[in-house]
PDB file of C-alpha atoms in Angstrom:
ATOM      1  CA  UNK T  18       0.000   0.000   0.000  1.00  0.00           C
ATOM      2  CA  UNK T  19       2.840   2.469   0.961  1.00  0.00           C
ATOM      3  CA  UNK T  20       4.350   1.931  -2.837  1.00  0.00           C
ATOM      4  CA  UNK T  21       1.291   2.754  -4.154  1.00  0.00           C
ATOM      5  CA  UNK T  22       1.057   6.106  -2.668  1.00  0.00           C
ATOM      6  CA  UNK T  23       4.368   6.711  -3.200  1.00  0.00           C
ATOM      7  CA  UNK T  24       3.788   6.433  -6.700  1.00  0.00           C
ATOM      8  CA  UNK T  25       0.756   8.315  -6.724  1.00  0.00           C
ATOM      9  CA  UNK T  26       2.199  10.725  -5.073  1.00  0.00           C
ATOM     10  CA  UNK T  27       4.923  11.126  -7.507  1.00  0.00           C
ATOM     11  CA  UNK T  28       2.625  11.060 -10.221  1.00  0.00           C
ATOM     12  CA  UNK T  29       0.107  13.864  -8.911  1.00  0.00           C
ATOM     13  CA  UNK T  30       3.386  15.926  -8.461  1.00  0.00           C
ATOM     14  CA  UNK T  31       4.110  15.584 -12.257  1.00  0.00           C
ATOM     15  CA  UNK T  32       0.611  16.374 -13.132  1.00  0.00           C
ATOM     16  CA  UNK T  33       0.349  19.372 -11.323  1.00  0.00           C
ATOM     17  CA  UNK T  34       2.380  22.147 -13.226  1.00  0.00           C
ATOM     18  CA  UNK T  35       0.968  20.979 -16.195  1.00  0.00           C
ATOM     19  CA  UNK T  36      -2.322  22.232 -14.439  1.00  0.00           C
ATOM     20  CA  UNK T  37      -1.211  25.706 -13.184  1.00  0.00           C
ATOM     21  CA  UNK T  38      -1.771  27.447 -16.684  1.00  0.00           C
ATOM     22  CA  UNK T  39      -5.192  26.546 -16.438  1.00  0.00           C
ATOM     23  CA  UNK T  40      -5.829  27.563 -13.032  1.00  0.00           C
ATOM     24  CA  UNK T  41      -4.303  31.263 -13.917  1.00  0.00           C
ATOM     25  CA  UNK T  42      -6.704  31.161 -17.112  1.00  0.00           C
ATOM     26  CA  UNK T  43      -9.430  30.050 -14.659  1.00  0.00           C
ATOM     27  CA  UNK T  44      -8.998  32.902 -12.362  1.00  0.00           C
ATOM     28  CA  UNK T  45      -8.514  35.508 -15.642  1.00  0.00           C
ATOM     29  CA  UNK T  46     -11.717  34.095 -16.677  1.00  0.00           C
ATOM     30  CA  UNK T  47     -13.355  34.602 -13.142  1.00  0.00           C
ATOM     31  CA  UNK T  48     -12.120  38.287 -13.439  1.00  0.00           C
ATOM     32  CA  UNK T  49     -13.641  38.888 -16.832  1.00  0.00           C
ATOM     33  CA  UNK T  50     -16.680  36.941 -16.045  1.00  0.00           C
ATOM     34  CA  UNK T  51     -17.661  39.562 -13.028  1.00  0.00           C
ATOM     35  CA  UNK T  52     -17.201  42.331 -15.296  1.00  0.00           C
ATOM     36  CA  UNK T  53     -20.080  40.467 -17.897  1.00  0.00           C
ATOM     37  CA  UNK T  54     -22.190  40.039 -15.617  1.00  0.00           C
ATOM     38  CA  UNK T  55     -22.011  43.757 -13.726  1.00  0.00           C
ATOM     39  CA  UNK T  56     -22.554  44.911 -17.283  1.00  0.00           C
ATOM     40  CA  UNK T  57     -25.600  45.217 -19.979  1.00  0.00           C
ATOM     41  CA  UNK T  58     -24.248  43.864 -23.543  1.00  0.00           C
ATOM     42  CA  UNK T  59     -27.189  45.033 -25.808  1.00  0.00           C
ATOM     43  CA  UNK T  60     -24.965  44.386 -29.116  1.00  0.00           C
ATOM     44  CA  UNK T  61     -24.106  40.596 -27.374  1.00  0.00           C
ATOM     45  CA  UNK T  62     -19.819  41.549 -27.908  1.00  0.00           C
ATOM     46  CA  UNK T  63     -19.235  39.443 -24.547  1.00  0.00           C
ATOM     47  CA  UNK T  64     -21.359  36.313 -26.085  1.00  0.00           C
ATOM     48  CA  UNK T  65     -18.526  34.122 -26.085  1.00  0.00           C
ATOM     49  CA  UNK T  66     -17.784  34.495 -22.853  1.00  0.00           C
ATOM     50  CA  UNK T  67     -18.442  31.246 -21.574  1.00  0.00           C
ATOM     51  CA  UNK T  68     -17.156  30.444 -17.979  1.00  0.00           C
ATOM     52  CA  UNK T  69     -17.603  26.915 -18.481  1.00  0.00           C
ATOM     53  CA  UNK T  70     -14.436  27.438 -20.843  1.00  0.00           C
ATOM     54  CA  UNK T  71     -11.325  26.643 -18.923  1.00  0.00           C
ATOM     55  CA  UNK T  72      -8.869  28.994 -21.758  1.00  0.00           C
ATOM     56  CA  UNK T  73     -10.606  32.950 -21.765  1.00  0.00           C
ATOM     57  CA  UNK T  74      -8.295  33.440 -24.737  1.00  0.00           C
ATOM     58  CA  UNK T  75     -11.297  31.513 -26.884  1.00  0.00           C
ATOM     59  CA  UNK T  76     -12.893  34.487 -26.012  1.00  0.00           C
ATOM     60  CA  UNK T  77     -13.959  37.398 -28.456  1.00  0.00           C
ATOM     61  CA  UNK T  78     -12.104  40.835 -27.616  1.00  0.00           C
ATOM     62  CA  UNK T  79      -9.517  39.198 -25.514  1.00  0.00           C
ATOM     63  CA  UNK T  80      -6.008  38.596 -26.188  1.00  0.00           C
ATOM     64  CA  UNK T  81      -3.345  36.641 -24.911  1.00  0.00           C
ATOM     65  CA  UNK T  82       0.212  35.772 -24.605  1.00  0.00           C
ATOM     66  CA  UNK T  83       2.082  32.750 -25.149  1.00  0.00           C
ATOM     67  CA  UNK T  84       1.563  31.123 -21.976  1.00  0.00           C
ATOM     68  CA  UNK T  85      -2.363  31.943 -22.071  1.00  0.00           C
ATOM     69  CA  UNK T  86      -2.371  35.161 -20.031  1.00  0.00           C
ATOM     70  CA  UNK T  87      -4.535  38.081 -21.261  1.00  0.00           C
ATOM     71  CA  UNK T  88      -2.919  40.780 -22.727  1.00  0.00           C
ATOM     72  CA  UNK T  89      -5.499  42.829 -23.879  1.00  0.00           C
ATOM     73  CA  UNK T  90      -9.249  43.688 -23.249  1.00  0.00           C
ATOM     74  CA  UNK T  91     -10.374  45.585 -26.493  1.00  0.00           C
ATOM     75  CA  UNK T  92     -13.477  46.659 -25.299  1.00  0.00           C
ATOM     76  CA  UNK T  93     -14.158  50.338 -27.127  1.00  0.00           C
ATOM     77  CA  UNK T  94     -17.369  51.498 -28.727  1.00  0.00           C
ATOM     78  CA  UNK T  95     -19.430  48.169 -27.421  1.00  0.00           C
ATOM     79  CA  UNK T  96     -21.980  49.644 -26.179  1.00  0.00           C
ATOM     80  CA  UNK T  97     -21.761  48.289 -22.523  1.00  0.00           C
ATOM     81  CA  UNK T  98     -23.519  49.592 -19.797  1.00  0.00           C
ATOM     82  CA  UNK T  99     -22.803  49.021 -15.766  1.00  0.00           C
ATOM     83  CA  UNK T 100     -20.035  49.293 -13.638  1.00  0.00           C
ATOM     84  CA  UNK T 101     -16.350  48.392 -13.728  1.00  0.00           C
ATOM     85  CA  UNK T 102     -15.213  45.342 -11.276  1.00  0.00           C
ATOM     86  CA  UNK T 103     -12.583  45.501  -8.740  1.00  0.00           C
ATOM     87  CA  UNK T 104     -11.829  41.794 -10.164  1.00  0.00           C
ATOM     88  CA  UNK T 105     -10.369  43.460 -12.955  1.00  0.00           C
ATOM     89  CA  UNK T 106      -6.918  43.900 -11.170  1.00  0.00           C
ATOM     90  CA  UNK T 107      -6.453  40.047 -10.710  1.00  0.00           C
ATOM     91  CA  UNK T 108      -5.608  40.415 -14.930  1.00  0.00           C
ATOM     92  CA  UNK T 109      -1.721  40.387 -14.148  1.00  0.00           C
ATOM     93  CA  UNK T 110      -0.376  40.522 -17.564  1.00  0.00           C
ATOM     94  CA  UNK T 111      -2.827  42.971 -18.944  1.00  0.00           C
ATOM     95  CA  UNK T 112      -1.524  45.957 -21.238  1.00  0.00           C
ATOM     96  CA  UNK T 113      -3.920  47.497 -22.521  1.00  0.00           C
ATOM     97  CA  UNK T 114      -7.324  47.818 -21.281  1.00  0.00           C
ATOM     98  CA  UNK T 115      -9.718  49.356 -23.652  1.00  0.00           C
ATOM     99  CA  UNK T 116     -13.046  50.538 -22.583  1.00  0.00           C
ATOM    100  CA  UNK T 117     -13.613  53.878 -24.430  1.00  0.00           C
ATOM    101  CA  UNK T 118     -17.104  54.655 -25.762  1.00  0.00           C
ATOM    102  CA  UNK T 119     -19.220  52.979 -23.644  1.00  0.00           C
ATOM    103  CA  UNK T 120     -21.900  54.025 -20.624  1.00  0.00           C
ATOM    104  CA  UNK T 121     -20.134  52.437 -18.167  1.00  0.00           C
ATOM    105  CA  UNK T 122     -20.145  54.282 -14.865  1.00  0.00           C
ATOM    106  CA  UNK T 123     -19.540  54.883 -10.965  1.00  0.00           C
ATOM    107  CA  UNK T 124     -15.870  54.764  -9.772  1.00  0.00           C
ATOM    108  CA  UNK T 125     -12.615  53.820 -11.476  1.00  0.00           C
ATOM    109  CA  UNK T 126     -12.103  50.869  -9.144  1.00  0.00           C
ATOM    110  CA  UNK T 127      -8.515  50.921  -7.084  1.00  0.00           C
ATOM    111  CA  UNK T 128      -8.042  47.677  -7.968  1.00  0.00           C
ATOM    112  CA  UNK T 129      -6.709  48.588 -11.341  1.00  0.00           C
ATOM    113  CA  UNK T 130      -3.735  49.734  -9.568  1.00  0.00           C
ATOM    114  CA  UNK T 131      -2.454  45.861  -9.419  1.00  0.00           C
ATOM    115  CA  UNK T 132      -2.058  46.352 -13.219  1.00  0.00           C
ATOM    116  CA  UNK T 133       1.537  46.382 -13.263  1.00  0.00           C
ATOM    117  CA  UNK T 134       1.827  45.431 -16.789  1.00  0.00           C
ATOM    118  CA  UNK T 135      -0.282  47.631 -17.722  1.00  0.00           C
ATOM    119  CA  UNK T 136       0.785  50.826 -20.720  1.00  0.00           C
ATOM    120  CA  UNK T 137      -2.507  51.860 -21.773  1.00  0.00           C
ATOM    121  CA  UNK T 138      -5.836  53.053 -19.854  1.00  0.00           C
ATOM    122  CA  UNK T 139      -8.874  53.955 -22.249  1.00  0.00           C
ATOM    123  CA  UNK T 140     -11.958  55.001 -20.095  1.00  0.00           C
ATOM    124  CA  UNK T 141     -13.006  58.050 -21.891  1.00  0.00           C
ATOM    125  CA  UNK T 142     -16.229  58.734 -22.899  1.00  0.00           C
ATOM    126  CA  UNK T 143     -18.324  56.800 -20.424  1.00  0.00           C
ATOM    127  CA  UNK T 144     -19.796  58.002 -17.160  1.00  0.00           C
ATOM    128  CA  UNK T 145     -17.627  57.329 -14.852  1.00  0.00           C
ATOM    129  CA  UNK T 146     -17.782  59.595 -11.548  1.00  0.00           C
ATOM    130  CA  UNK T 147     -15.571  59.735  -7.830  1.00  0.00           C
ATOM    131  CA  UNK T 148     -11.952  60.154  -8.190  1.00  0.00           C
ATOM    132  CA  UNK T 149      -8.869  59.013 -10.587  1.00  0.00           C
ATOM    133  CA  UNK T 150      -6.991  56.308  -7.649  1.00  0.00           C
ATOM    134  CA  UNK T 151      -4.397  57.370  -6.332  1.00  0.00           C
ATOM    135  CA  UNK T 152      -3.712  53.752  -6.640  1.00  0.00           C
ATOM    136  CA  UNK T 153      -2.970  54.318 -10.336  1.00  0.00           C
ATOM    137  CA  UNK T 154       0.344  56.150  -9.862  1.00  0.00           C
ATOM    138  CA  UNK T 155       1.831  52.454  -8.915  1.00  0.00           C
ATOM    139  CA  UNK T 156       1.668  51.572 -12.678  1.00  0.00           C
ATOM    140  CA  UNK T 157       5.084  52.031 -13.050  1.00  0.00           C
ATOM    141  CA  UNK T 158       4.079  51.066 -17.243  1.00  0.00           C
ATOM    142  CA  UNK T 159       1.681  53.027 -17.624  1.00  0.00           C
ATOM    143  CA  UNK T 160       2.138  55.351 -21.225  1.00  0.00           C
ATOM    144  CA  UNK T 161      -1.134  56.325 -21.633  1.00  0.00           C
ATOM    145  CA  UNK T 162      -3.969  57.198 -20.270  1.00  0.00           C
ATOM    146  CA  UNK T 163      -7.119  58.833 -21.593  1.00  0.00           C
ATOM    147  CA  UNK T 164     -10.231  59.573 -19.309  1.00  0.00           C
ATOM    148  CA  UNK T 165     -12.013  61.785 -21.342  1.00  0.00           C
ATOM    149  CA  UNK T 166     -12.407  63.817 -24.868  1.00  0.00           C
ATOM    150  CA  UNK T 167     -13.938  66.816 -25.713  1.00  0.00           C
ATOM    151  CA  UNK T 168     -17.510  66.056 -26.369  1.00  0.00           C
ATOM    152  CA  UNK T 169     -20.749  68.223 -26.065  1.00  0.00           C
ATOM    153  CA  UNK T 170     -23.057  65.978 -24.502  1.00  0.00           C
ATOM    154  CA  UNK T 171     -23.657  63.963 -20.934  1.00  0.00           C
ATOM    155  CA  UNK T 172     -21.783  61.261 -21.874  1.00  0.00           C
ATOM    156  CA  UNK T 173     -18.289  62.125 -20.369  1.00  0.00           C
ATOM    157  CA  UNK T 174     -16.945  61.127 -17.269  1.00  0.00           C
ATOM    158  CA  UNK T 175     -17.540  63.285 -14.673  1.00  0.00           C
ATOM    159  CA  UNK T 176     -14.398  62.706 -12.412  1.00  0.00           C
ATOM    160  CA  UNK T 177     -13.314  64.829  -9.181  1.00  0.00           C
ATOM    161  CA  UNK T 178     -10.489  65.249  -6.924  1.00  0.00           C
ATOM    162  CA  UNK T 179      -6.739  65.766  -6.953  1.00  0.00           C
ATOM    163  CA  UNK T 180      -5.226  64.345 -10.067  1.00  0.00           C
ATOM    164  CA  UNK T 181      -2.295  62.078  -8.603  1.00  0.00           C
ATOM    165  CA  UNK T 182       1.000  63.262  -9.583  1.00  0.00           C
ATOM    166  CA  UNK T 183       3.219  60.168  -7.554  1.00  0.00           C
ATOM    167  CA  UNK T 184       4.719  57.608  -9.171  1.00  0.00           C
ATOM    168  CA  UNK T 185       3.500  56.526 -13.006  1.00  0.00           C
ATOM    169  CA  UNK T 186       2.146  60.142 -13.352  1.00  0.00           C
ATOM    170  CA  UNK T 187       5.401  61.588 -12.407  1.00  0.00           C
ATOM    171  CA  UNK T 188       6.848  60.045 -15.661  1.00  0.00           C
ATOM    172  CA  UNK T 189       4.701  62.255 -17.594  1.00  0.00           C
ATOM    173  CA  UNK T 190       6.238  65.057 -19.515  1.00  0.00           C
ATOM    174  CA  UNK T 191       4.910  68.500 -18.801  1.00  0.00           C
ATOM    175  CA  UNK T 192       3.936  68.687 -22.612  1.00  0.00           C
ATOM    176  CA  UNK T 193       1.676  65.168 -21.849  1.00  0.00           C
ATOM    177  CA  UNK T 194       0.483  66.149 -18.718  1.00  0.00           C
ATOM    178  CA  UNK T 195      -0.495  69.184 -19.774  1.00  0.00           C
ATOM    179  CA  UNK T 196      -2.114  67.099 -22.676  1.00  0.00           C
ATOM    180  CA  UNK T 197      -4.033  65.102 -20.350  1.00  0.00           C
ATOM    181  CA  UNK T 198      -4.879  68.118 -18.277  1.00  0.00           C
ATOM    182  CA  UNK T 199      -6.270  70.002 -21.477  1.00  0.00           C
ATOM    183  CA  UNK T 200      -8.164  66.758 -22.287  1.00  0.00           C
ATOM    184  CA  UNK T 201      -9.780  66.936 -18.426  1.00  0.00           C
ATOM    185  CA  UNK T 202     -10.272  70.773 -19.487  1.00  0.00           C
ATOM    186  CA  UNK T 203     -12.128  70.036 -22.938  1.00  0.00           C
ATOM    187  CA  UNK T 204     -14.202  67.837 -20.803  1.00  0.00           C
ATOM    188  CA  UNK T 205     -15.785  70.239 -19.121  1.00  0.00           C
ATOM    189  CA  UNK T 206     -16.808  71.951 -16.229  1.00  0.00           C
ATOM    190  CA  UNK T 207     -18.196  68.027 -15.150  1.00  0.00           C
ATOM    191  CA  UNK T 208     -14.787  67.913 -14.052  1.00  0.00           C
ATOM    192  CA  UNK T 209     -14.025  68.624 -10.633  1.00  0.00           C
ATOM    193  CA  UNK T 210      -9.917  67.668 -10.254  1.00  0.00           C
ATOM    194  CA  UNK T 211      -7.642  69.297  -8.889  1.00  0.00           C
ATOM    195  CA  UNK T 212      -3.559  69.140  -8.888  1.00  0.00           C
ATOM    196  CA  UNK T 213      -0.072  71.121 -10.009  1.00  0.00           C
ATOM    197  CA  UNK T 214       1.203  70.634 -13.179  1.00  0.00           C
TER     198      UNK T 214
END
């Protein structure tokens, strides 16, 4: 009896690295799956999201790397509707996470600020209210970042509080943060931030 455990012992030990892919791509999926269902997907882009799935890179609008970890969330112009999930910060590898154009709203969760991968931030255009996380200077990648455009009707984010100027946002260039300052101007008088360029 004690060889027989040995052995499967020795086999489960083999077996499990081969399964640790999948349990990253199950907890990706988990983090992707909270944001479908805390959002309305009237034109059905989130369809394939299937969390029965074990791989979320099967999924439409996702992309992934080599080794199955998601890279990108292209997400722009899809006509969601809801909130944004703290889950999304479990997405370890994500770059770019693309959300522009939609009527997504409440806060920009903190969460995000666990992206450490991540070089590009689209949330403009959506209604998105409370503050920009301070959380968000820890993206040490970060490149870009747009919250908001110059539009003329209800649809922009209507953010408040002191811009953070720590960390990631200290990488900024005067000419882009004055850039991303004008594009918080152009916004509006929604806007309610604060901070020293």
């Amino acid at each position: 009896m004690a060889i027989y455990t040995f052995s499967f012992f020795h086999l489960l030990l083999a077996i499990l690295p081969l399964m640790v892919p999948h349990a990253t791509a199950n907890l990706e999926g988990d983090a992707l799956f909270a944001l479908r269902r805390a959002v309305k997907d009237p034109g059905l882009k989130l369809q394939s999201w299937d969390p029965t799935l074990v791989d979320p890179c099967t999924w439409f609008h996702v992309t992934c790397d080599s080794d199955n970890r998601i890279t990108r969330l292209d997400l722009g112009n899809a006509k969601l509707s809801g909130k944004l999930v703290p889950e999304l910060g479990k997405l370890e590898r994500l770059q770019y996470l693309e959300l522009y154009m939609n009527e997504l709203m409440g806060p920009i969760p903190k969460e995000l600020g666990n992206l450490k991968s991540l070089l590009s931030l689209d949330l403009y255009h959506n209604n998105l209210t409370g503050s920009i996380p301070s959380s968000l200077s820890k993206l040490s990648n970060l490149k870009f970042l747009f919250i908001c455009v110059y539009c003329r009707d209800v649809s922009n984010n209507d953010l408040c509080g002191t811009i953070p100027t720590a960390g990631s946002f200290s990488k900024f260039t005067e000419e882009r943060f004055c850039s991303f300052l004008l594009m918080l101007f152009f916004c509006g008088y929604s806007n309610f931030l604060s901070g020293v360029v």
